[in-house]
Coordinates of C-alpha atoms in Angstrom, one line a residue:
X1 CA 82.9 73.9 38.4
X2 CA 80.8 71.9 36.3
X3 CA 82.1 68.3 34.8
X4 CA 79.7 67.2 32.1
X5 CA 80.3 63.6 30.5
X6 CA 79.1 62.9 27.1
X7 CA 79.5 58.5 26.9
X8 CA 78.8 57.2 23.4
X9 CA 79.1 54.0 21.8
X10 CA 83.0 54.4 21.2
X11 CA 84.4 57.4 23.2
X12 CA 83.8 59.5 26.3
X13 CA 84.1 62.6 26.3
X14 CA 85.0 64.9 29.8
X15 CA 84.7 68.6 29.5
X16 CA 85.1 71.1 32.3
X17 CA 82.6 74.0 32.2
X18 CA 84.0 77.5 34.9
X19 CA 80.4 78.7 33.9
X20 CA 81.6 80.7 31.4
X21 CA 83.6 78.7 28.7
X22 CA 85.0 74.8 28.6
X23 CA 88.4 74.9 30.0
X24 CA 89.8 71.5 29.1
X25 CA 88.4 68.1 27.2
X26 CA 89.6 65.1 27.1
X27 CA 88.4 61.7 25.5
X28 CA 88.8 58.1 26.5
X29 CA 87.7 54.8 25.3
X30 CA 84.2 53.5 26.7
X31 CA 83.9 50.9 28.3
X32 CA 81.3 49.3 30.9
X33 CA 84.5 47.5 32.7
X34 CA 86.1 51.0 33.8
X35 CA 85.8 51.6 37.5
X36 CA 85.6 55.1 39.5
X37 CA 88.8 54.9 40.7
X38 CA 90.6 54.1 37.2
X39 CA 88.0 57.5 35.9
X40 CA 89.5 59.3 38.8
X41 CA 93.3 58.5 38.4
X42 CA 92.9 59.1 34.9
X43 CA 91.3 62.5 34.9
X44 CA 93.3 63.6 38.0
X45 CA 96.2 62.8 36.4
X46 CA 95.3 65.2 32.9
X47 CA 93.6 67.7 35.5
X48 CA 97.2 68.3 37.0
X49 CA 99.3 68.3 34.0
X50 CA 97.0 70.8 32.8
X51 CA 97.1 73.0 35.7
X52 CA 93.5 73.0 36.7
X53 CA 92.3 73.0 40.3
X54 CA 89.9 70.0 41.2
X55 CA 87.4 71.9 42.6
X56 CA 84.3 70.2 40.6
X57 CA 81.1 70.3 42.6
X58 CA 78.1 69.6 39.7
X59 CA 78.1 67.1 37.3
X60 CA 75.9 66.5 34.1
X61 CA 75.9 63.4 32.0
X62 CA 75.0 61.6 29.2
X63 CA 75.3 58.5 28.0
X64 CA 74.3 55.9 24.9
X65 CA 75.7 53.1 27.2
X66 CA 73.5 52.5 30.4
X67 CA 76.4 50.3 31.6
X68 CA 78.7 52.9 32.3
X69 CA 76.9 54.8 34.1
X70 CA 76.6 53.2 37.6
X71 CA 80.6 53.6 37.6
X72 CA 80.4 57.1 36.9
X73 CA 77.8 58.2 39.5
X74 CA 80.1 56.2 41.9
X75 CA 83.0 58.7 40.8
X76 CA 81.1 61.8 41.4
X77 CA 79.7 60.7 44.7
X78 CA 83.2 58.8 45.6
X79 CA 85.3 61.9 44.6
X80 CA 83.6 64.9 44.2
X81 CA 80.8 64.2 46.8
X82 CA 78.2 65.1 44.4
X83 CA 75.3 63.7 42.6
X84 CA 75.1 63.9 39.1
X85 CA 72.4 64.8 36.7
X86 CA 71.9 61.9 34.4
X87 CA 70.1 62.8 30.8
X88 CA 67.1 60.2 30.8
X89 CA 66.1 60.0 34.4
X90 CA 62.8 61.3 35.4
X91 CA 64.6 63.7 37.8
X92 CA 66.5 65.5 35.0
X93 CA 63.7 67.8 33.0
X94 CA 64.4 69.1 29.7
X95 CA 63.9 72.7 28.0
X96 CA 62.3 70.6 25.1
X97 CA 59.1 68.8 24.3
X98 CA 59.8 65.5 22.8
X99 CA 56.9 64.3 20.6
X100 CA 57.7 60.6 19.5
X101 CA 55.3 57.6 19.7
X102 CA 54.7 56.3 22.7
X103 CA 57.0 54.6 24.8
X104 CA 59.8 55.2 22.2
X105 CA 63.1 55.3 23.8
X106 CA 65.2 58.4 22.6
X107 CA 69.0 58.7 22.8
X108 CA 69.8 60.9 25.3
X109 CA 73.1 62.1 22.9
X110 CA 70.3 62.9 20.6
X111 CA 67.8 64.9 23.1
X112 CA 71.0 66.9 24.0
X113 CA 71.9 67.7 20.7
X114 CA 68.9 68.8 19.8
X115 CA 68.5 71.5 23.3
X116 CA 71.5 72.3 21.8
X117 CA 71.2 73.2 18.8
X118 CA 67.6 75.1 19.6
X119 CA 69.8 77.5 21.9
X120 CA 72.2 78.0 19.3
X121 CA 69.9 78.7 16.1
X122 CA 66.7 78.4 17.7
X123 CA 63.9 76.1 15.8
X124 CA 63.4 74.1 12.3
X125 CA 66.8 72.0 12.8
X126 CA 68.1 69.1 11.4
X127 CA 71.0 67.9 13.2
X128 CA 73.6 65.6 11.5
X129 CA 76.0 63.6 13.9
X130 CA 78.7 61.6 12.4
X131 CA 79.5 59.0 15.5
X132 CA 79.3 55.5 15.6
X133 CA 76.2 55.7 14.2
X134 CA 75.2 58.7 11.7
X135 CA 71.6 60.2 13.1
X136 CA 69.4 63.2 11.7
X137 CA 67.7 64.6 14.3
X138 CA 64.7 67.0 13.9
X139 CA 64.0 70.3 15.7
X140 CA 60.6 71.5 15.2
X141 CA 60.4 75.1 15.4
X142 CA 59.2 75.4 18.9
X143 CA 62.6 73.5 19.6
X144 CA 60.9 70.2 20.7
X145 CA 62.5 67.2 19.0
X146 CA 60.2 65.3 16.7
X147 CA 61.9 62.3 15.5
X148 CA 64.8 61.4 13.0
X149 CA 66.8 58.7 10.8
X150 CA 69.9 56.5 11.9
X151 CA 72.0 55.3 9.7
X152 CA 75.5 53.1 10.4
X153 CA 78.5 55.3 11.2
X154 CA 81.2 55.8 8.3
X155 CA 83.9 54.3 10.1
X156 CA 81.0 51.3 10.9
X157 CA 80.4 51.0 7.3
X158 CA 83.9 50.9 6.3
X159 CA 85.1 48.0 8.9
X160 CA 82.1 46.5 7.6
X161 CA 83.8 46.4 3.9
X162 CA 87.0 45.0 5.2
X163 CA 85.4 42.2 7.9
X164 CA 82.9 40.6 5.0
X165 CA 85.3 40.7 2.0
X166 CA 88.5 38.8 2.7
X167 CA 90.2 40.7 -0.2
X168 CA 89.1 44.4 0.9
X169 CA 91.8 46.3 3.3
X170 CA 91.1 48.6 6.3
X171 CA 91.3 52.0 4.5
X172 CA 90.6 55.6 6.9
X173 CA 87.9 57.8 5.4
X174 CA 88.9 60.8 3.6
X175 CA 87.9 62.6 0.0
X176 CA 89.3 60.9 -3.2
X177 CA 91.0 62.8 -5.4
X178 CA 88.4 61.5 -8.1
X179 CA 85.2 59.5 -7.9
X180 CA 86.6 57.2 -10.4
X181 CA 89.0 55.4 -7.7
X182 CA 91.8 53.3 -9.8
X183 CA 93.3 51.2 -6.9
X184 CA 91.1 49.2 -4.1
X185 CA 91.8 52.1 -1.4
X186 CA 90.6 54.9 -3.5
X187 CA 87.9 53.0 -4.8
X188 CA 86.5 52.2 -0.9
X189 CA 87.3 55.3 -0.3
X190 CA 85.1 56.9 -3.1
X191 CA 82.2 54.6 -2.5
X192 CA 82.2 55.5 1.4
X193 CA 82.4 59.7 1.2
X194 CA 80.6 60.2 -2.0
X195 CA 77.5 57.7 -0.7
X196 CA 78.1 59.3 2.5
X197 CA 77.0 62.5 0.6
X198 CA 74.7 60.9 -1.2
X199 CA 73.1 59.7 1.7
X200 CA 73.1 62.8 4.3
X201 CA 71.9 65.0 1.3
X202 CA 69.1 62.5 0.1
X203 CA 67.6 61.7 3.5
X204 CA 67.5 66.0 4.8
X205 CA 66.0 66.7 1.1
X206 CA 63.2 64.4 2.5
X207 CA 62.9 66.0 6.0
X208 CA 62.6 69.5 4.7
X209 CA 60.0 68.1 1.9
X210 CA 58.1 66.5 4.7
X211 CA 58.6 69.4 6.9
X212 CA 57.3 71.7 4.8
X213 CA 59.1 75.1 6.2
X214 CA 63.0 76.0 5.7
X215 CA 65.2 74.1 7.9
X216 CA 69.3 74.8 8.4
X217 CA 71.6 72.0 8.5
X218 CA 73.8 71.8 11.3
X219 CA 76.5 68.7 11.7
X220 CA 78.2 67.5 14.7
X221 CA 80.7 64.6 15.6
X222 CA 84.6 63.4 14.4
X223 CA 84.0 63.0 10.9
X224 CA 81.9 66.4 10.3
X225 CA 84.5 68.6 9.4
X226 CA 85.6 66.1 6.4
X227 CA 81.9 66.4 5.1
X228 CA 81.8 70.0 6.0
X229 CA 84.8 71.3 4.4
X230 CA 84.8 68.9 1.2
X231 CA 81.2 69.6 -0.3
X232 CA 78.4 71.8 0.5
X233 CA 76.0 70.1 3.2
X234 CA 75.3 71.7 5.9
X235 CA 74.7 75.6 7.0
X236 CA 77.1 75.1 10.3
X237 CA 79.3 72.6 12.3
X238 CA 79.7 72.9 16.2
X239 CA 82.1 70.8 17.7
X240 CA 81.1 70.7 21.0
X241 CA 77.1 70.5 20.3
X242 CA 76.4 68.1 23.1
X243 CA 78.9 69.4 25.5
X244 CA 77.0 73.1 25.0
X245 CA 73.5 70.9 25.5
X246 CA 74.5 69.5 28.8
X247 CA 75.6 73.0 30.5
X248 CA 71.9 74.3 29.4
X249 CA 70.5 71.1 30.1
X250 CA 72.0 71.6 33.6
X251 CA 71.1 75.3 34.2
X252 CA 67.4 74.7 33.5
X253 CA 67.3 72.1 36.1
X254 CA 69.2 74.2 38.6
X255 CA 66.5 77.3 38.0
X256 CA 63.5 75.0 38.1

């Protein structure tokens, strides 16, 4: 079985692929200080409880944190006596072109999401993931990636509110029940989600102007289904984009 690791800024992500479907996934906080045998006990522990054999032989990462990495290779090496692909390295090839300037470092989140989403709807993509940061990714329509925008995360932007003005609280993200907020909360709250809006409907007006062909909207992350189910944005939401990106990242380099 396949074991593919999706590490962003914040969480981890671990998701077991049989070859046919994801049979578990489970999320911990990331962090550089984390050693193999804390990931083992950990995911051995949630591995028994939910009944699945730990027979892993491949594994597939990728990761926004280069820190973490070294740790994990250990744990696939230590405990499941394999070596993993690692999204980035020059021994892991990708299905995609990517045409960006030279020498530009590309996340590897964002190269995955965008193999991704080329499988899934095939080309002239842009790709909305709401992490830590929020990024646009764009899928020409011979599936290479071609560039983007990054902007701070919602959750970044709101801990941002509360940290610089002594007198603003820590309020969670959700959809006001008005734009015109008439306490503190709602009105944080209404500035956040309707710029939010504002924002991811502004900037892939732009890309599909400067594009020039029809492009569908597809958005990804923890805070997409809030966007996707409150106002008209995007043409689809997948859940597990970058998990599906790793398992065909991983079968192309197994057939090449």
């Amino acid at each position: 079985m396949l074991l593919a690791i999706d590490c962003g800024n914040t969480n981890t992500v671990f998701s077991i692929w049989d070859g046919t479907q994801f049979i578990a996934n489970w999320r911990i906080a990331t962090s550089h200080k984390r050693t193999a045998d804390q990931y083992f006990v950990w995911l051995n522990t949630l591995m028994t409880l939910d009944g699945i054999a730990s027979d892993i032989d491949e594994m597939v990462i990728s990761s926004t944190v280069p820190r973490v990495v070294f740790n994990l290779r250990v744990l696939a090496d230590k405990y499941f006596g394999t070596r993993p692909l690692v999204v980035g390295r020059t021994d892991c090839q990708l299905p995609i072109d990517v045409r960006v300037d030279a020498g530009t470092a590309v996340g590897p989140d964002r190269l995955v999401n965008s193999v991704a989403g080329h499988d899934l709807f095939g080309g002239d993509l842009i790709i909305v993931d709401f992490g830590t940061a929020t990024t646009f990714d764009v899928v020409d329509s011979d599936g290479a990636y071609i560039g983007g925008s990054i902007a701070p995360g919602v959750n970044l932007s709101l801990e941002a509110l509360h940290q610089a003005a002594a007198a603003l609280p820590h309020v969670d993200i959700s959809r006001p029940s008005s734009v015109i907020g008439t306490n503190t909360v709602a009105c944080m709250q209404s500035g956040v989600f309707w710029g939010y809006v504002g924002l991811v409907r502004e900037i892939c007006d732009q890309i599909k102007a400067e594009h020039g062909r029809p492009m569908k909207v597809i958005s990804t992350g923890g805070l997409a289904p809030l966007f996707q189910q409150s106002v008209h944005l995007f043409d689809a939401f997948e859940d597990e984009l970058t998990m599906h990106g790793l398992t065909v990242i991983h079968q192309f380099n197994k057939e090449i």
